[in-house]
Each structure stands twice: as structure tokens, then as C-alpha cells.
PDB file of C-alpha atoms in Angstrom:
ATOM      1  CA  MET H   1    -116.166-118.574 -30.806  1.00  0.00           C
ATOM      2  CA  THR H   2    -113.875-120.225 -30.463  1.00  0.00           C
ATOM      3  CA  GLN H   3    -112.310-119.192 -33.845  1.00  0.00           C
ATOM      4  CA  HIS H   4    -112.358-115.744 -33.294  1.00  0.00           C
ATOM      5  CA  PHE H   5    -110.221-115.696 -30.286  1.00  0.00           C
ATOM      6  CA  ARG H   6    -108.386-118.198 -32.559  1.00  0.00           C
ATOM      7  CA  ASN H   7    -108.392-115.486 -34.674  1.00  0.00           C
ATOM      8  CA  LEU H   8    -106.778-112.623 -32.436  1.00  0.00           C
ATOM      9  CA  LEU H   9    -103.962-114.953 -31.111  1.00  0.00           C
ATOM     10  CA  VAL H  10    -102.898-115.297 -34.957  1.00  0.00           C
ATOM     11  CA  THR H  11    -103.299-111.105 -35.672  1.00  0.00           C
ATOM     12  CA  TRP H  12    -101.290-111.187 -32.433  1.00  0.00           C
ATOM     13  CA  ILE H  13     -98.364-113.626 -33.666  1.00  0.00           C
ATOM     14  CA  VAL H  14     -97.808-112.034 -37.079  1.00  0.00           C
ATOM     15  CA  LEU H  15     -97.659-108.403 -35.124  1.00  0.00           C
ATOM     16  CA  LEU H  16     -95.038-110.253 -32.724  1.00  0.00           C
ATOM     17  CA  VAL H  17     -92.990-111.493 -36.049  1.00  0.00           C
ATOM     18  CA  LEU H  18     -93.699-108.402 -37.715  1.00  0.00           C
ATOM     19  CA  LEU H  19     -92.349-106.273 -34.809  1.00  0.00           C
ATOM     20  CA  GLY H  20     -88.919-108.447 -34.607  1.00  0.00           C
ATOM     21  CA  ALA H  21     -89.115-107.463 -38.861  1.00  0.00           C
ATOM     22  CA  GLU H  22     -87.993-103.763 -37.866  1.00  0.00           C
ATOM     23  CA  PHE H  23     -86.130-104.860 -34.860  1.00  0.00           C
ATOM     24  CA  GLY H  24     -84.418-106.755 -36.614  1.00  0.00           C
ATOM     25  CA  ALA H  25     -83.430-104.480 -39.971  1.00  0.00           C
ATOM     26  CA  SER H  26     -82.534-101.335 -37.477  1.00  0.00           C
ATOM     27  CA  PHE H  27     -79.254-103.012 -37.596  1.00  0.00           C
ATOM     28  CA  LEU H  28     -78.696-103.965 -40.656  1.00  0.00           C
ATOM     29  CA  PRO H  29     -76.835-101.210 -42.515  1.00  0.00           C
ATOM     30  CA  LEU H  30     -79.188 -99.514 -44.740  1.00  0.00           C
ATOM     31  CA  VAL H  31     -78.470 -96.089 -45.408  1.00  0.00           C
ATOM     32  CA  ARG H  32     -79.113 -92.846 -44.601  1.00  0.00           C
ATOM     33  CA  SER H  33     -81.744 -92.096 -46.690  1.00  0.00           C
ATOM     34  CA  ALA H  34     -82.996 -95.461 -47.048  1.00  0.00           C
ATOM     35  CA  ARG H  35     -83.200 -95.988 -43.877  1.00  0.00           C
ATOM     36  CA  PRO H  36     -86.838 -95.184 -43.584  1.00  0.00           C
ATOM     37  CA  LEU H  37     -87.269 -98.120 -45.334  1.00  0.00           C
ATOM     38  CA  ILE H  38     -87.694-100.029 -41.648  1.00  0.00           C
ATOM     39  CA  LEU H  39     -91.465 -98.329 -41.663  1.00  0.00           C
ATOM     40  CA  ILE H  40     -92.832-100.709 -43.570  1.00  0.00           C
ATOM     41  CA  PRO H  41     -93.526-103.654 -41.038  1.00  0.00           C
ATOM     42  CA  VAL H  42     -94.967-100.621 -39.579  1.00  0.00           C
ATOM     43  CA  VAL H  43     -97.574 -99.671 -41.981  1.00  0.00           C
ATOM     44  CA  LEU H  44     -98.235-104.075 -42.384  1.00  0.00           C
ATOM     45  CA  MET H  45     -98.419-103.501 -37.969  1.00  0.00           C
ATOM     46  CA  VAL H  46    -101.072-100.434 -38.416  1.00  0.00           C
ATOM     47  CA  ILE H  47    -103.480-102.171 -40.716  1.00  0.00           C
ATOM     48  CA  ALA H  48    -103.656-105.486 -38.821  1.00  0.00           C
ATOM     49  CA  VAL H  49    -104.275-103.559 -35.103  1.00  0.00           C
ATOM     50  CA  GLY H  50    -107.392-102.050 -37.414  1.00  0.00           C
ATOM     51  CA  THR H  51    -108.665-105.172 -38.835  1.00  0.00           C
ATOM     52  CA  MET H  52    -108.262-107.283 -36.522  1.00  0.00           C
ATOM     53  CA  PHE H  53    -107.693-105.708 -33.004  1.00  0.00           C
ATOM     54  CA  MET H  54    -110.246-102.832 -33.769  1.00  0.00           C
ATOM     55  CA  GLN H  55    -112.614-104.586 -35.879  1.00  0.00           C
ATOM     56  CA  VAL H  56    -113.424-101.282 -38.655  1.00  0.00           C
ATOM     57  CA  GLY H  57    -114.674-104.082 -40.889  1.00  0.00           C
ATOM     58  CA  ARG H  58    -117.451-104.496 -38.214  1.00  0.00           C
ATOM     59  CA  GLY H  59    -119.178-100.952 -38.227  1.00  0.00           C
ATOM     60  CA  PRO H  60    -121.145 -99.876 -39.958  1.00  0.00           C
ATOM     61  CA  THR H  61    -120.238 -98.056 -43.205  1.00  0.00           C
ATOM     62  CA  ILE H  62    -119.327 -94.600 -41.456  1.00  0.00           C
ATOM     63  CA  VAL H  63    -117.081 -96.295 -40.263  1.00  0.00           C
ATOM     64  CA  ARG H  64    -114.790 -96.574 -42.650  1.00  0.00           C
ATOM     65  CA  LEU H  65    -115.770 -93.102 -44.348  1.00  0.00           C
ATOM     66  CA  PHE H  66    -114.530 -91.794 -41.095  1.00  0.00           C
ATOM     67  CA  ALA H  67    -111.270 -94.600 -41.726  1.00  0.00           C
ATOM     68  CA  VAL H  68    -110.565 -93.663 -45.217  1.00  0.00           C
ATOM     69  CA  ALA H  69    -110.585 -90.009 -44.404  1.00  0.00           C
ATOM     70  CA  ALA H  70    -108.605 -89.699 -41.744  1.00  0.00           C
ATOM     71  CA  LEU H  71    -105.777 -92.389 -43.312  1.00  0.00           C
ATOM     72  CA  VAL H  72    -106.921 -89.854 -46.434  1.00  0.00           C
ATOM     73  CA  TRP H  73    -106.260 -86.555 -44.933  1.00  0.00           C
ATOM     74  CA  LEU H  74    -103.013 -87.658 -43.270  1.00  0.00           C
ATOM     75  CA  SER H  75    -101.957 -87.881 -46.736  1.00  0.00           C
ATOM     76  CA  VAL H  76    -102.697 -84.958 -47.196  1.00  0.00           C
ATOM     77  CA  LEU H  77    -100.666 -83.863 -44.439  1.00  0.00           C
ATOM     78  CA  LEU H  78     -98.176 -85.496 -44.652  1.00  0.00           C
ATOM     79  CA  GLY H  79     -97.744 -85.074 -48.485  1.00  0.00           C
ATOM     80  CA  LEU H  80     -97.918 -81.528 -48.155  1.00  0.00           C
ATOM     81  CA  GLY H  81     -95.497 -81.019 -45.258  1.00  0.00           C
ATOM     82  CA  SER H  82     -92.873 -83.268 -46.386  1.00  0.00           C
ATOM     83  CA  LEU H  83     -92.975 -81.562 -50.761  1.00  0.00           C
ATOM     84  CA  ASP H  84     -90.746 -77.965 -49.068  1.00  0.00           C
ATOM     85  CA  PRO H  85     -87.974 -80.516 -47.514  1.00  0.00           C
ATOM     86  CA  MET H  86     -88.464 -82.771 -50.693  1.00  0.00           C
ATOM     87  CA  THR H  87     -88.417 -79.911 -53.589  1.00  0.00           C
ATOM     88  CA  ARG H  88     -86.090 -77.774 -52.076  1.00  0.00           C
ATOM     89  CA  ILE H  89     -82.921 -76.737 -54.178  1.00  0.00           C
ATOM     90  CA  GLU H  90     -80.057 -75.404 -51.802  1.00  0.00           C
ATOM     91  CA  TYR H  91     -77.366 -72.605 -54.004  1.00  0.00           C
ATOM     92  CA  LEU H  92     -74.629 -71.971 -52.149  1.00  0.00           C
ATOM     93  CA  VAL H  93     -74.271 -69.076 -51.711  1.00  0.00           C
ATOM     94  CA  GLN H  94     -71.329 -67.080 -51.200  1.00  0.00           C
ATOM     95  CA  ASP H  95     -69.402 -65.256 -48.046  1.00  0.00           C
ATOM     96  CA  ALA H  96     -69.740 -61.813 -48.000  1.00  0.00           C
ATOM     97  CA  SER H  97     -67.340 -61.432 -44.990  1.00  0.00           C
ATOM     98  CA  ARG H  98     -65.001 -63.223 -46.716  1.00  0.00           C
ATOM     99  CA  ASN H  99     -64.249 -60.739 -49.203  1.00  0.00           C
TER     100      ASN H  99
ATOM    101  CA  MET B   1    -136.122-109.530 -25.059  1.00  0.00           C
ATOM    102  CA  SER B   2    -135.703-108.047 -28.890  1.00  0.00           C
ATOM    103  CA  GLU B   3    -133.448-105.967 -29.302  1.00  0.00           C
ATOM    104  CA  THR B   4    -135.822-102.834 -30.087  1.00  0.00           C
ATOM    105  CA  SER B   5    -136.833-103.016 -26.351  1.00  0.00           C
ATOM    106  CA  LEU B   6    -133.596-102.123 -25.362  1.00  0.00           C
ATOM    107  CA  PRO B   7    -133.877 -99.055 -23.383  1.00  0.00           C
ATOM    108  CA  HIS B   8    -132.165 -95.867 -25.600  1.00  0.00           C
ATOM    109  CA  GLU B   9    -132.118 -92.435 -25.768  1.00  0.00           C
ATOM    110  CA  PHE B  10    -134.898 -90.497 -27.146  1.00  0.00           C
ATOM    111  CA  GLN B  11    -132.481 -89.076 -30.596  1.00  0.00           C
ATOM    112  CA  TYR B  12    -132.411 -92.915 -31.516  1.00  0.00           C
ATOM    113  CA  SER B  13    -134.582 -94.442 -33.159  1.00  0.00           C
ATOM    114  CA  SER B  14    -133.169 -97.782 -32.260  1.00  0.00           C
ATOM    115  CA  ALA B  15    -130.439-100.080 -28.487  1.00  0.00           C
ATOM    116  CA  SER B  16    -128.883-100.560 -31.697  1.00  0.00           C
ATOM    117  CA  HIS B  17    -128.758 -97.423 -33.646  1.00  0.00           C
ATOM    118  CA  GLN B  18    -127.416 -96.161 -30.655  1.00  0.00           C
ATOM    119  CA  ALA B  19    -124.519 -97.897 -30.358  1.00  0.00           C
ATOM    120  CA  ALA B  20    -124.156 -97.504 -34.166  1.00  0.00           C
ATOM    121  CA  THR B  21    -123.970 -93.361 -33.223  1.00  0.00           C
ATOM    122  CA  ALA B  22    -121.252 -94.049 -30.218  1.00  0.00           C
ATOM    123  CA  ILE B  23    -118.641 -96.230 -32.587  1.00  0.00           C
ATOM    124  CA  SER B  24    -119.624 -93.785 -35.759  1.00  0.00           C
ATOM    125  CA  GLY B  25    -118.805 -91.095 -32.355  1.00  0.00           C
ATOM    126  CA  MET B  26    -115.025 -93.100 -31.672  1.00  0.00           C
ATOM    127  CA  TRP B  27    -114.379 -93.402 -34.981  1.00  0.00           C
ATOM    128  CA  LEU B  28    -114.909 -89.261 -36.075  1.00  0.00           C
ATOM    129  CA  PHE B  29    -112.517 -89.055 -32.379  1.00  0.00           C
ATOM    130  CA  LEU B  30    -109.859 -90.801 -33.675  1.00  0.00           C
ATOM    131  CA  ALA B  31    -110.230 -89.359 -37.402  1.00  0.00           C
ATOM    132  CA  THR B  32    -109.157 -85.920 -35.414  1.00  0.00           C
ATOM    133  CA  GLU B  33    -106.620 -87.779 -33.460  1.00  0.00           C
ATOM    134  CA  VAL B  34    -104.452 -89.351 -36.237  1.00  0.00           C
ATOM    135  CA  LEU B  35    -103.911 -85.269 -37.829  1.00  0.00           C
ATOM    136  CA  PHE B  36    -103.793 -84.062 -34.056  1.00  0.00           C
ATOM    137  CA  PHE B  37    -100.117 -87.351 -34.380  1.00  0.00           C
ATOM    138  CA  GLY B  38    -100.267 -86.171 -38.013  1.00  0.00           C
ATOM    139  CA  ALA B  39     -98.738 -83.451 -37.218  1.00  0.00           C
ATOM    140  CA  ILE B  40     -96.305 -84.977 -33.977  1.00  0.00           C
ATOM    141  CA  PHE B  41     -95.170 -87.343 -37.323  1.00  0.00           C
ATOM    142  CA  LEU B  42     -94.289 -84.762 -40.667  1.00  0.00           C
ATOM    143  CA  SER B  43     -92.244 -82.158 -37.371  1.00  0.00           C
ATOM    144  CA  TRP B  44     -90.332 -86.224 -37.444  1.00  0.00           C
ATOM    145  CA  ILE B  45     -89.794 -86.292 -41.309  1.00  0.00           C
ATOM    146  CA  TYR B  46     -88.651 -82.521 -41.465  1.00  0.00           C
ATOM    147  CA  CYS B  47     -86.508 -82.366 -39.642  1.00  0.00           C
ATOM    148  CA  ARG B  48     -84.761 -85.536 -39.987  1.00  0.00           C
ATOM    149  CA  HIS B  49     -84.321 -84.134 -44.099  1.00  0.00           C
ATOM    150  CA  TRP B  50     -82.738 -81.565 -42.328  1.00  0.00           C
ATOM    151  CA  ASN B  51     -81.107 -83.057 -39.806  1.00  0.00           C
ATOM    152  CA  PRO B  52     -80.412 -86.714 -40.693  1.00  0.00           C
ATOM    153  CA  ALA B  53     -76.841 -87.447 -38.925  1.00  0.00           C
ATOM    154  CA  GLY B  54     -77.877 -85.636 -35.830  1.00  0.00           C
ATOM    155  CA  PHE B  55     -81.067 -87.275 -35.584  1.00  0.00           C
ATOM    156  CA  ASP B  56     -79.757 -90.760 -36.167  1.00  0.00           C
ATOM    157  CA  ALA B  57     -76.815 -89.715 -33.168  1.00  0.00           C
ATOM    158  CA  GLY B  58     -79.685 -88.528 -30.813  1.00  0.00           C
ATOM    159  CA  ALA B  59     -81.455 -91.937 -31.282  1.00  0.00           C
ATOM    160  CA  GLN B  60     -78.233 -94.139 -31.067  1.00  0.00           C
ATOM    161  CA  LYS B  61     -78.188 -92.808 -27.351  1.00  0.00           C
ATOM    162  CA  THR B  62     -82.322 -94.143 -26.726  1.00  0.00           C
ATOM    163  CA  GLN B  63     -83.562 -97.049 -24.278  1.00  0.00           C
ATOM    164  CA  LEU B  64     -84.244 -99.867 -27.213  1.00  0.00           C
ATOM    165  CA  ALA B  65     -84.627-102.132 -24.672  1.00  0.00           C
ATOM    166  CA  ILE B  66     -87.260-100.145 -22.920  1.00  0.00           C
ATOM    167  CA  GLY B  67     -88.827 -99.143 -26.138  1.00  0.00           C
ATOM    168  CA  THR B  68     -89.509-102.940 -26.941  1.00  0.00           C
ATOM    169  CA  ILE B  69     -90.582-104.536 -24.326  1.00  0.00           C
ATOM    170  CA  ASN B  70     -93.125-101.353 -23.792  1.00  0.00           C
ATOM    171  CA  THR B  71     -94.182-102.139 -27.392  1.00  0.00           C
ATOM    172  CA  VAL B  72     -94.702-105.976 -26.734  1.00  0.00           C
ATOM    173  CA  ILE B  73     -96.515-105.264 -23.621  1.00  0.00           C
ATOM    174  CA  LEU B  74     -99.410-102.906 -25.430  1.00  0.00           C
ATOM    175  CA  LEU B  75     -99.864-105.266 -28.430  1.00  0.00           C
ATOM    176  CA  THR B  76    -100.701-107.571 -25.627  1.00  0.00           C
ATOM    177  CA  SER B  77    -102.856-105.183 -24.264  1.00  0.00           C
ATOM    178  CA  SER B  78    -105.084-105.103 -27.019  1.00  0.00           C
ATOM    179  CA  LEU B  79    -104.789-108.846 -27.168  1.00  0.00           C
ATOM    180  CA  VAL B  80    -106.190-108.978 -24.214  1.00  0.00           C
ATOM    181  CA  TYR B  81    -108.304-106.269 -24.828  1.00  0.00           C
ATOM    182  CA  SER B  82    -110.089-107.852 -27.774  1.00  0.00           C
ATOM    183  CA  ALA B  83    -110.675-111.210 -26.133  1.00  0.00           C
ATOM    184  CA  GLY B  84    -112.572-109.447 -23.139  1.00  0.00           C
ATOM    185  CA  LEU B  85    -115.267-108.185 -25.848  1.00  0.00           C
ATOM    186  CA  ALA B  86    -114.998-111.569 -27.071  1.00  0.00           C
ATOM    187  CA  PHE B  87    -115.560-112.960 -24.125  1.00  0.00           C
ATOM    188  CA  VAL B  88    -118.335-109.971 -23.250  1.00  0.00           C
ATOM    189  CA  GLU B  89    -120.614-110.517 -26.768  1.00  0.00           C
ATOM    190  CA  VAL B  90    -120.848-114.027 -25.140  1.00  0.00           C
ATOM    191  CA  GLY B  91    -122.084-113.101 -21.785  1.00  0.00           C
ATOM    192  CA  ASN B  92    -119.054-113.975 -19.923  1.00  0.00           C
ATOM    193  CA  ARG B  93    -118.957-110.774 -17.395  1.00  0.00           C
ATOM    194  CA  ARG B  94    -116.356-112.544 -15.901  1.00  0.00           C
ATOM    195  CA  ARG B  95    -113.920-112.926 -18.239  1.00  0.00           C
ATOM    196  CA  LEU B  96    -114.760-109.555 -19.441  1.00  0.00           C
ATOM    197  CA  ILE B  97    -113.632-108.234 -15.833  1.00  0.00           C
ATOM    198  CA  GLN B  98    -110.385-109.833 -15.622  1.00  0.00           C
ATOM    199  CA  CYS B  99    -108.978-109.075 -19.230  1.00  0.00           C
ATOM    200  CA  CYS B 100    -110.317-105.385 -18.720  1.00  0.00           C
ATOM    201  CA  VAL B 101    -107.392-105.518 -15.418  1.00  0.00           C
ATOM    202  CA  ILE B 102    -104.866-107.614 -17.498  1.00  0.00           C
ATOM    203  CA  THR B 103    -105.019-104.686 -19.909  1.00  0.00           C
ATOM    204  CA  TRP B 104    -104.838-102.385 -16.682  1.00  0.00           C
ATOM    205  CA  ALA B 105    -102.309-103.758 -15.684  1.00  0.00           C
ATOM    206  CA  LEU B 106    -100.595-104.281 -18.817  1.00  0.00           C
ATOM    207  CA  GLY B 107    -101.002 -99.888 -19.221  1.00  0.00           C
ATOM    208  CA  LEU B 108     -99.943 -99.758 -15.810  1.00  0.00           C
ATOM    209  CA  SER B 109     -96.800-101.781 -17.007  1.00  0.00           C
ATOM    210  CA  PHE B 110     -96.565 -99.582 -20.052  1.00  0.00           C
ATOM    211  CA  LEU B 111     -95.840 -95.977 -17.733  1.00  0.00           C
ATOM    212  CA  ILE B 112     -93.970 -97.149 -15.321  1.00  0.00           C
ATOM    213  CA  LEU B 113     -90.999 -98.616 -18.131  1.00  0.00           C
ATOM    214  CA  LYS B 114     -91.856 -95.187 -18.972  1.00  0.00           C
ATOM    215  CA  PHE B 115     -91.865 -92.519 -17.221  1.00  0.00           C
ATOM    216  CA  GLY B 116     -90.341 -94.475 -14.609  1.00  0.00           C
ATOM    217  CA  PHE B 117     -87.026 -96.169 -15.840  1.00  0.00           C
ATOM    218  CA  GLU B 118     -86.577 -94.516 -18.975  1.00  0.00           C
ATOM    219  CA  TYR B 119     -86.632 -90.779 -17.977  1.00  0.00           C
ATOM    220  CA  TYR B 120     -85.168 -91.195 -15.446  1.00  0.00           C
ATOM    221  CA  LYS B 121     -82.595 -93.035 -17.897  1.00  0.00           C
ATOM    222  CA  ASP B 122     -82.346 -89.957 -20.327  1.00  0.00           C
ATOM    223  CA  PHE B 123     -83.086 -87.414 -17.779  1.00  0.00           C
ATOM    224  CA  THR B 124     -79.183 -88.968 -16.082  1.00  0.00           C
ATOM    225  CA  ALA B 125     -77.469 -88.858 -18.795  1.00  0.00           C
ATOM    226  CA  ASN B 126     -78.431 -85.219 -20.338  1.00  0.00           C
ATOM    227  CA  LEU B 127     -80.544 -86.053 -22.669  1.00  0.00           C
ATOM    228  CA  PHE B 128     -82.811 -83.727 -22.368  1.00  0.00           C
ATOM    229  CA  PRO B 129     -82.602 -80.947 -24.079  1.00  0.00           C
ATOM    230  CA  GLY B 130     -81.235 -78.248 -21.892  1.00  0.00           C
ATOM    231  CA  PRO B 131     -78.180 -76.200 -21.760  1.00  0.00           C
ATOM    232  CA  ASP B 132     -76.095 -79.397 -20.349  1.00  0.00           C
ATOM    233  CA  PHE B 133     -76.790 -81.575 -22.726  1.00  0.00           C
ATOM    234  CA  ALA B 134     -75.014 -85.302 -23.413  1.00  0.00           C
ATOM    235  CA  ILE B 135     -74.209 -84.594 -27.423  1.00  0.00           C
ATOM    236  CA  ASN B 136     -72.487 -81.117 -28.921  1.00  0.00           C
ATOM    237  CA  GLY B 137     -70.718 -80.230 -32.299  1.00  0.00           C
ATOM    238  CA  ALA B 138     -71.545 -80.645 -35.417  1.00  0.00           C
ATOM    239  CA  LEU B 139     -74.146 -83.107 -33.859  1.00  0.00           C
ATOM    240  CA  GLY B 140     -75.876 -81.361 -31.256  1.00  0.00           C
ATOM    241  CA  GLY B 141     -78.234 -79.332 -33.057  1.00  0.00           C
ATOM    242  CA  GLY B 142     -80.066 -82.847 -34.870  1.00  0.00           C
ATOM    243  CA  ALA B 143     -80.202 -84.150 -31.513  1.00  0.00           C
ATOM    244  CA  ARG B 144     -81.210 -81.276 -30.188  1.00  0.00           C
ATOM    245  CA  LEU B 145     -84.200 -81.650 -31.861  1.00  0.00           C
ATOM    246  CA  PHE B 146     -84.367 -85.276 -31.856  1.00  0.00           C
ATOM    247  CA  TYR B 147     -84.617 -85.374 -28.152  1.00  0.00           C
ATOM    248  CA  VAL B 148     -87.454 -82.349 -28.815  1.00  0.00           C
ATOM    249  CA  PHE B 149     -89.391 -84.964 -30.375  1.00  0.00           C
ATOM    250  CA  TYR B 150     -88.670 -87.495 -28.760  1.00  0.00           C
ATOM    251  CA  PHE B 151     -90.831 -86.335 -24.901  1.00  0.00           C
ATOM    252  CA  VAL B 152     -92.784 -84.057 -26.371  1.00  0.00           C
ATOM    253  CA  SER B 153     -94.278 -87.228 -28.196  1.00  0.00           C
ATOM    254  CA  THR B 154     -93.347 -89.350 -26.059  1.00  0.00           C
ATOM    255  CA  ALA B 155     -96.354 -87.311 -22.755  1.00  0.00           C
ATOM    256  CA  LEU B 156     -98.728 -86.724 -25.498  1.00  0.00           C
ATOM    257  CA  HIS B 157     -98.685 -90.167 -25.514  1.00  0.00           C
ATOM    258  CA  GLY B 158     -98.512 -90.857 -22.211  1.00  0.00           C
ATOM    259  CA  ILE B 159    -101.403 -88.682 -21.516  1.00  0.00           C
ATOM    260  CA  HIS B 160    -102.886 -91.036 -24.096  1.00  0.00           C
ATOM    261  CA  MET B 161    -102.214 -93.647 -22.028  1.00  0.00           C
ATOM    262  CA  ILE B 162    -103.469 -92.403 -18.674  1.00  0.00           C
ATOM    263  CA  GLY B 163    -107.516 -91.510 -20.392  1.00  0.00           C
ATOM    264  CA  GLY B 164    -107.571 -94.901 -21.711  1.00  0.00           C
ATOM    265  CA  LEU B 165    -106.633 -96.345 -17.970  1.00  0.00           C
ATOM    266  CA  VAL B 166    -109.283 -94.089 -16.584  1.00  0.00           C
ATOM    267  CA  LEU B 167    -111.530 -95.489 -19.695  1.00  0.00           C
ATOM    268  CA  VAL B 168    -111.278 -99.121 -18.910  1.00  0.00           C
ATOM    269  CA  GLY B 169    -110.875 -98.459 -14.922  1.00  0.00           C
ATOM    270  CA  TRP B 170    -114.806 -97.216 -15.856  1.00  0.00           C
ATOM    271  CA  ILE B 171    -115.681-100.237 -17.512  1.00  0.00           C
ATOM    272  CA  VAL B 172    -114.297-102.386 -14.580  1.00  0.00           C
ATOM    273  CA  LEU B 173    -116.282-101.070 -12.559  1.00  0.00           C
ATOM    274  CA  ARG B 174    -119.030-100.936 -15.270  1.00  0.00           C
ATOM    275  CA  ALA B 175    -119.014-104.752 -15.331  1.00  0.00           C
ATOM    276  CA  ARG B 176    -118.626-105.381 -11.544  1.00  0.00           C
ATOM    277  CA  ARG B 177    -122.181-103.298 -11.436  1.00  0.00           C
ATOM    278  CA  ASP B 178    -123.507-105.755 -13.654  1.00  0.00           C
ATOM    279  CA  GLU B 179    -124.111-103.637 -16.148  1.00  0.00           C
ATOM    280  CA  PHE B 180    -122.423-104.830 -19.854  1.00  0.00           C
ATOM    281  CA  SER B 181    -124.679-108.133 -21.195  1.00  0.00           C
ATOM    282  CA  PRO B 182    -124.976-109.840 -25.045  1.00  0.00           C
ATOM    283  CA  LEU B 183    -127.498-106.559 -25.200  1.00  0.00           C
ATOM    284  CA  TYR B 184    -125.542-104.133 -23.943  1.00  0.00           C
ATOM    285  CA  TYR B 185    -121.858-103.753 -24.095  1.00  0.00           C
ATOM    286  CA  THR B 186    -121.573-100.235 -26.138  1.00  0.00           C
ATOM    287  CA  PRO B 187    -119.119 -98.943 -23.939  1.00  0.00           C
ATOM    288  CA  VAL B 188    -116.912-101.639 -23.739  1.00  0.00           C
ATOM    289  CA  ALA B 189    -116.704-102.366 -27.601  1.00  0.00           C
ATOM    290  CA  VAL B 190    -115.766 -97.692 -27.677  1.00  0.00           C
ATOM    291  CA  VAL B 191    -112.812 -97.703 -25.479  1.00  0.00           C
ATOM    292  CA  GLY B 192    -111.519-100.774 -26.508  1.00  0.00           C
ATOM    293  CA  LEU B 193    -110.922 -98.705 -30.615  1.00  0.00           C
ATOM    294  CA  TYR B 194    -109.708 -96.331 -27.768  1.00  0.00           C
ATOM    295  CA  TRP B 195    -107.370 -98.382 -26.880  1.00  0.00           C
ATOM    296  CA  SER B 196    -106.267 -99.888 -29.417  1.00  0.00           C
ATOM    297  CA  PHE B 197    -105.534 -96.687 -31.273  1.00  0.00           C
ATOM    298  CA  VAL B 198    -102.972 -95.700 -28.413  1.00  0.00           C
ATOM    299  CA  ASP B 199    -101.474 -98.708 -28.847  1.00  0.00           C
ATOM    300  CA  VAL B 200    -101.200 -98.050 -33.165  1.00  0.00           C
ATOM    301  CA  VAL B 201     -99.606 -94.799 -31.942  1.00  0.00           C
ATOM    302  CA  TRP B 202     -97.221 -96.289 -29.843  1.00  0.00           C
ATOM    303  CA  ILE B 203     -96.626 -99.110 -33.058  1.00  0.00           C
ATOM    304  CA  VAL B 204     -94.620 -95.297 -35.187  1.00  0.00           C
ATOM    305  CA  LEU B 205     -93.331 -93.672 -32.548  1.00  0.00           C
ATOM    306  CA  TYR B 206     -91.333 -96.933 -31.400  1.00  0.00           C
ATOM    307  CA  ALA B 207     -89.699 -97.597 -35.407  1.00  0.00           C
ATOM    308  CA  LEU B 208     -89.042 -93.281 -35.456  1.00  0.00           C
ATOM    309  CA  ILE B 209     -87.871 -92.791 -32.374  1.00  0.00           C
ATOM    310  CA  TYR B 210     -86.387 -96.211 -31.909  1.00  0.00           C
ATOM    311  CA  LEU B 211     -85.204 -98.139 -34.991  1.00  0.00           C
ATOM    312  CA  VAL B 212     -84.915 -95.706 -38.652  1.00  0.00           C
ATOM    313  CA  GLY B 213     -81.337 -93.697 -36.751  1.00  0.00           C
ATOM    314  CA  ARG B 214     -80.272 -96.643 -35.030  1.00  0.00           C
ATOM    315  CA  GLY B 215     -78.108 -99.097 -37.256  1.00  0.00           C
ATOM    316  CA  SER B 216     -76.500 -95.501 -39.044  1.00  0.00           C
TER     317      SER B 216
END
């Protein structure tokens, strides 16, 4: 019991440290395209909340199936949705009104 | 009283079967919520890709201090609620009620800071994407898109928070009626899953809204 409370407290401290890390990283002079790297601590925070506060590993097996399915479909959604902006080639079009 | 003799609905073989079904049902619901918010996150990726400078100009006008305090508040509320769940597992009903009341108060403070202070500052600074929008010129279009994302995503998250407050209040009422014990506390666990999920959504939104465009 005491160990469980200690684990919860450690998780909370880790979350605050990660929050501080992403907060500090947001002020770094990164180039605009590299700025989404600030989201790396976010992934760790989500994992921490999922495993310790939501206890994804504790419930029945189907719980983990639903959790993994959610992540898979989220990846599909974000991956397929990002394909267009990431791969589209913009061709310069001559302005016809200037001719 | 053995676990098999605990009361349960007729369609379940035992009380633990009923509890497992309730927990799984909440996880399935949360999986659909992931996709619901996933579409909003995709809109952030898409709009920022085409309007990076305008998006970052909008992000730099957000209230970083309030957003950060709110993040700490939500992380703490998840810790407190999880502690309450641990207390009910060993039969400490009084501590469960205390933890739920603290969680409820933290959630309410989040909403007051968000909608009472932050939205007020945003509206008085003309950051609502309307005719008098504060950011104009070449960055205006991207900044407007950013604030559409900001208001839609935070309002939807706020609605989920209000739902969470109702659920935590319901747990307090049931705990006061002495309905939970170490053998039966499934609603406490199910509401805890929902509350932590709302926390997870905010963790992502916080970075997308306040941090990524901050130092550009």
C-alpha cells in the first residue's frame, strides 16, 4: 500500500520534471521545422499517466487491446492525414494577369 | 463475503466479471475519444504546416503562465484521485471522499482559470478570430487559424472537464452513502480512467497551444 502511494508520488514528480523540461525547451532557439521535437516529453508524460494513474497494465487483457488499438488508429489518422502536407510539391504558377 | 456471492447483474457470471466489463467499456469509450481528439490534433499539424509563421505568432500571444499552472493543477488532480482509488481499495471511505473533494476543487480551479481569466484576457486582447482580430498582415491568416484551433480544442476539453466534475461529484455522493467497499469500487475506478484521460488530452493540448510556437 505504502509502496503504491510512493509510486504515485514518484510518477507525479516525474511528470512535473518532464513538464519543466518541455517548458524550458520551448524557449530554445530551434528552427521552426524542429520545434515539434518539444513534443517528446509529452509522449513520456502520456505513457506515465497511462501506466501509473490509469494502470493500463492492471486490468483485463482486452483493456490493453483497446489501448493499443487506440494508438494504432491514431497513428493511421495522423499518418495518413499528414501525408498530403508532407509530400505535396508546390509548383510555381505564372501569374496570367501580368501578361 | 466471497467475491462470487457479491450482487451482480444477471448477464454476468460474477461481480468481478461485471467489474471487468465496466472497466473495458470505459477503455473502449476512451479509444473513441482518442480518435475524436486525434482529428483535432491532425488539424493542428495540417494548419501549422501551411502557416507556420502565423501559427507561431498566435501561440506567442497565449497566456503561458495560466496554461502552465493549469497543467500542474490537472496533474495534481490525477495524483489525488489515484490516491483516493488506492484508499478505497483498502476500505478507507473517508479518505476517498476527501481525495474526490480535492480533485473536484482542483478541476473547478482549472475551469475558473481557463474560462474566467484566460478567455477574458484573450477576448479583451481581441484574440477571438473575428473582425477586430489583433494580428493582421501576412501573419493574420495563420494566427486566425491558430485561434480557431485554440478556442475549439479548449472549449471541447472544458466540456469534458465539466463532465468529469459531474462524475467525481457523483462518486462523492455514492461514497457518502457508503456504497463502496474493498469488494466493490468499480465506479471509482471507471471515473478515475475518464479523469486521467482528460488530463492526458490537456498534456498534449498544452504543448500544442503554448509551447511549440513560443520561442520562434
